[in-house]
PDB file of C-alpha atoms in Angstrom:
ATOM      1  CA  MET A   1     124.663  -1.231  82.593  1.00 71.00           C
ATOM      2  CA  GLU A   2     127.263   1.370  81.871  1.00 81.00           C
ATOM      3  CA  GLY A   3     125.841   4.853  81.982  1.00 86.00           C
ATOM      4  CA  LEU A   4     122.637   3.951  83.814  1.00 90.00           C
ATOM      5  CA  SER A   5     121.508   6.275  86.547  1.00 93.00           C
ATOM      6  CA  ASP A   6     120.997   5.054  90.097  1.00 93.00           C
ATOM      7  CA  GLN A   7     117.230   5.188  89.529  1.00 94.00           C
ATOM      8  CA  ALA A   8     117.561   3.043  86.393  1.00 93.00           C
ATOM      9  CA  LEU A   9     119.693   0.503  88.276  1.00 93.00           C
ATOM     10  CA  ILE A  10     117.023   0.322  90.975  1.00 92.00           C
ATOM     11  CA  GLN A  11     114.399  -0.397  88.310  1.00 90.00           C
ATOM     12  CA  VAL A  12     116.597  -3.096  86.759  1.00 89.00           C
ATOM     13  CA  ALA A  13     117.015  -4.723  90.182  1.00 92.00           C
ATOM     14  CA  GLN A  14     113.247  -4.612  90.742  1.00 91.00           C
ATOM     15  CA  TYR A  15     112.662  -6.177  87.316  1.00 89.00           C
ATOM     16  CA  PHE A  16     114.987  -9.048  88.180  1.00 91.00           C
ATOM     17  CA  SER A  17     113.394  -9.422  91.612  1.00 92.00           C
ATOM     18  CA  ALA A  18     110.066 -10.026  89.866  1.00 92.00           C
ATOM     19  CA  LEU A  19     111.718 -13.015  88.166  1.00 92.00           C
ATOM     20  CA  ALA A  20     113.321 -14.309  91.367  1.00 92.00           C
ATOM     21  CA  GLU A  21     110.403 -16.554  92.324  1.00 94.00           C
ATOM     22  CA  PRO A  22     109.833 -20.051  90.895  1.00 94.00           C
ATOM     23  CA  THR A  23     106.043 -19.702  90.711  1.00 96.00           C
ATOM     24  CA  ARG A  24     106.364 -16.531  88.641  1.00 95.00           C
ATOM     25  CA  LEU A  25     108.710 -18.346  86.278  1.00 94.00           C
ATOM     26  CA  ARG A  26     106.184 -21.191  85.989  1.00 94.00           C
ATOM     27  CA  ILE A  27     103.469 -18.642  85.175  1.00 97.00           C
ATOM     28  CA  LEU A  28     105.605 -17.014  82.488  1.00 95.00           C
ATOM     29  CA  ASN A  29     106.439 -20.405  81.023  1.00 93.00           C
ATOM     30  CA  SER A  30     102.765 -21.372  81.025  1.00 95.00           C
ATOM     31  CA  LEU A  31     101.915 -18.175  79.146  1.00 97.00           C
ATOM     32  CA  ARG A  32     104.589 -18.817  76.525  1.00 93.00           C
ATOM     33  CA  ASP A  33     102.219 -20.402  74.008  1.00 90.00           C
ATOM     34  CA  HIS A  34      98.849 -18.819  74.767  1.00 95.00           C
ATOM     35  CA  GLU A  35      96.947 -16.555  77.100  1.00 97.00           C
ATOM     36  CA  GLN A  36      95.227 -18.039  80.137  1.00 97.00           C
ATOM     37  CA  ASN A  37      92.959 -17.024  82.973  1.00 97.00           C
ATOM     38  CA  VAL A  38      93.816 -17.283  86.674  1.00 96.00           C
ATOM     39  CA  GLY A  39      92.061 -20.635  87.085  1.00 95.00           C
ATOM     40  CA  GLU A  40      93.993 -22.205  84.220  1.00 97.00           C
ATOM     41  CA  LEU A  41      97.275 -20.823  85.510  1.00 97.00           C
ATOM     42  CA  ALA A  42      96.525 -22.010  89.045  1.00 97.00           C
ATOM     43  CA  GLU A  43      95.860 -25.518  87.780  1.00 96.00           C
ATOM     44  CA  HIS A  44      98.999 -25.569  85.648  1.00 94.00           C
ATOM     45  CA  CYS A  45     101.176 -24.217  88.477  1.00 93.00           C
ATOM     46  CA  ALA A  46      99.521 -26.307  91.215  1.00 94.00           C
ATOM     47  CA  CYS A  47      98.799 -23.174  93.269  1.00 94.00           C
ATOM     48  CA  SER A  48      95.721 -21.510  94.638  1.00 97.00           C
ATOM     49  CA  GLN A  49      94.036 -18.859  92.513  1.00 96.00           C
ATOM     50  CA  ALA A  50      94.795 -16.279  95.218  1.00 97.00           C
ATOM     51  CA  ASN A  51      98.497 -17.129  95.083  1.00 97.00           C
ATOM     52  CA  VAL A  52      98.578 -16.959  91.275  1.00 97.00           C
ATOM     53  CA  SER A  53      96.705 -13.634  91.339  1.00 96.00           C
ATOM     54  CA  ARG A  54      99.280 -12.190  93.726  1.00 97.00           C
ATOM     55  CA  HIS A  55     102.132 -13.291  91.446  1.00 97.00           C
ATOM     56  CA  LEU A  56     100.345 -11.981  88.354  1.00 97.00           C
ATOM     57  CA  SER A  57      99.987  -8.620  90.067  1.00 96.00           C
ATOM     58  CA  THR A  58     103.748  -8.466  90.576  1.00 96.00           C
ATOM     59  CA  LEU A  59     104.442  -9.515  86.985  1.00 96.00           C
ATOM     60  CA  ALA A  60     101.980  -6.917  85.679  1.00 96.00           C
ATOM     61  CA  LYS A  61     103.498  -4.198  87.876  1.00 94.00           C
ATOM     62  CA  HIS A  62     106.835  -4.797  86.138  1.00 93.00           C
ATOM     63  CA  GLY A  63     105.315  -4.891  82.644  1.00 93.00           C
ATOM     64  CA  LEU A  64     105.843  -8.591  82.043  1.00 95.00           C
ATOM     65  CA  VAL A  65     102.200  -9.592  81.658  1.00 97.00           C
ATOM     66  CA  ALA A  66      99.111  -7.786  80.416  1.00 97.00           C
ATOM     67  CA  ARG A  67      95.534  -8.497  81.402  1.00 96.00           C
ATOM     68  CA  GLU A  68      92.290  -8.324  79.496  1.00 96.00           C
ATOM     69  CA  ALA A  69      88.838  -8.673  81.012  1.00 94.00           C
ATOM     70  CA  ARG A  70      86.353 -10.733  79.035  1.00 91.00           C
ATOM     71  CA  GLY A  71      82.987 -11.089  80.666  1.00 91.00           C
ATOM     72  CA  THR A  72      83.553 -12.519  84.119  1.00 91.00           C
ATOM     73  CA  SER A  73      87.080 -13.768  83.359  1.00 90.00           C
ATOM     74  CA  VAL A  74      90.408 -11.988  83.117  1.00 93.00           C
ATOM     75  CA  TYR A  75      92.968 -13.360  80.675  1.00 97.00           C
ATOM     76  CA  TYR A  76      96.692 -12.842  80.977  1.00 98.00           C
ATOM     77  CA  ARG A  77      99.266 -12.802  78.220  1.00 97.00           C
ATOM     78  CA  ILE A  78     102.907 -11.913  77.911  1.00 96.00           C
ATOM     79  CA  ALA A  79     103.336  -8.162  77.508  1.00 95.00           C
ATOM     80  CA  ASP A  80     107.030  -8.311  76.663  1.00 88.00           C
ATOM     81  CA  PRO A  81     107.998 -11.414  74.643  1.00 89.00           C
ATOM     82  CA  THR A  82     111.690 -10.533  74.971  1.00 90.00           C
ATOM     83  CA  ILE A  83     111.464 -11.963  78.489  1.00 90.00           C
ATOM     84  CA  TYR A  84     111.798 -15.407  76.908  1.00 89.00           C
ATOM     85  CA  ALA A  85     115.142 -14.541  75.342  1.00 90.00           C
ATOM     86  CA  LEU A  86     116.391 -13.529  78.783  1.00 89.00           C
ATOM     87  CA  CYS A  87     114.935 -16.631  80.444  1.00 83.00           C
ATOM     88  CA  ASP A  88     116.303 -18.949  77.748  1.00 87.00           C
ATOM     89  CA  LEU A  89     119.752 -17.410  78.136  1.00 90.00           C
ATOM     90  CA  VAL A  90     119.723 -17.801  81.913  1.00 88.00           C
ATOM     91  CA  CYS A  91     118.188 -21.299  81.800  1.00 83.00           C
ATOM     92  CA  GLY A  92     120.797 -22.439  79.279  1.00 86.00           C
ATOM     93  CA  ASN A  93     123.554 -21.145  81.522  1.00 86.00           C
ATOM     94  CA  VAL A  94     122.067 -22.879  84.577  1.00 87.00           C
ATOM     95  CA  ALA A  95     121.709 -26.150  82.619  1.00 86.00           C
ATOM     96  CA  ARG A  96     125.396 -26.005  81.626  1.00 90.00           C
ATOM     97  CA  GLN A  97     126.400 -25.351  85.243  1.00 91.00           C
ATOM     98  CA  LEU A  98     124.328 -28.301  86.459  1.00 90.00           C
ATOM     99  CA  GLU A  99     125.860 -30.559  83.795  1.00 90.00           C
ATOM    100  CA  ALA A 100     129.359 -29.465  84.835  1.00 90.00           C
ATOM    101  CA  GLN A 101     128.558 -30.121  88.497  1.00 89.00           C
ATOM    102  CA  ALA A 102     127.174 -33.557  87.668  1.00 88.00           C
ATOM    103  CA  ALA A 103     130.278 -34.370  85.620  1.00 88.00           C
ATOM    104  CA  ALA A 104     132.537 -33.270  88.486  1.00 90.00           C
ATOM    105  CA  ILE A 105     130.652 -35.481  90.933  1.00 90.00           C
ATOM    106  CA  ASN A 106     130.529 -38.505  88.646  1.00 81.00           C
ATOM    107  CA  PRO A 107     133.221 -38.130  85.948  1.00 74.00           C
ATOM    108  CA  ARG A 108     132.637 -41.651  84.591  1.00 71.00           C
ATOM    109  CA  SER A 109     129.082 -40.854  83.517  1.00 57.00           C
ATOM    110  CA  SER A 110     130.201 -37.873  81.440  1.00 53.00           C
ATOM    111  CA  ALA A 111     133.128 -39.630  79.761  1.00 53.00           C
ATOM    112  CA  PRO A 112     132.426 -41.176  76.363  1.00 55.00           C
ATOM    113  CA  SER A 113     131.840 -44.897  76.672  1.00 49.00           C
ATOM    114  CA  LYS A 114     134.271 -47.283  75.018  1.00 48.00           C
ATOM    115  CA  ILE A 115     132.766 -50.064  73.034  1.00 48.00           C
TER     116      ILE A 115
END
């Protein structure tokens, strides 16, 4: 972040705010393997189509997803695949923190068992 202007820092914060919602993360994860339309995403995320559309709008505004109209359907895909590297890094860190917390709460379960 060194050397970034105030405007650039604002854009970085807005980018991260687009990721600060569990449903948006579910949508991104659902799009990891293939493009989908709003109905498919709504079913996968257990949300209404209106709710998914609102989240897709936010993700598109920040350049994370791209849309393509085909007939009467609109399909969404990941516009920036590097988002998965960021998500995998953060998710790995969170998983390690949760494991450490679980070990602190129940140290016996994390200790190697003696046979």
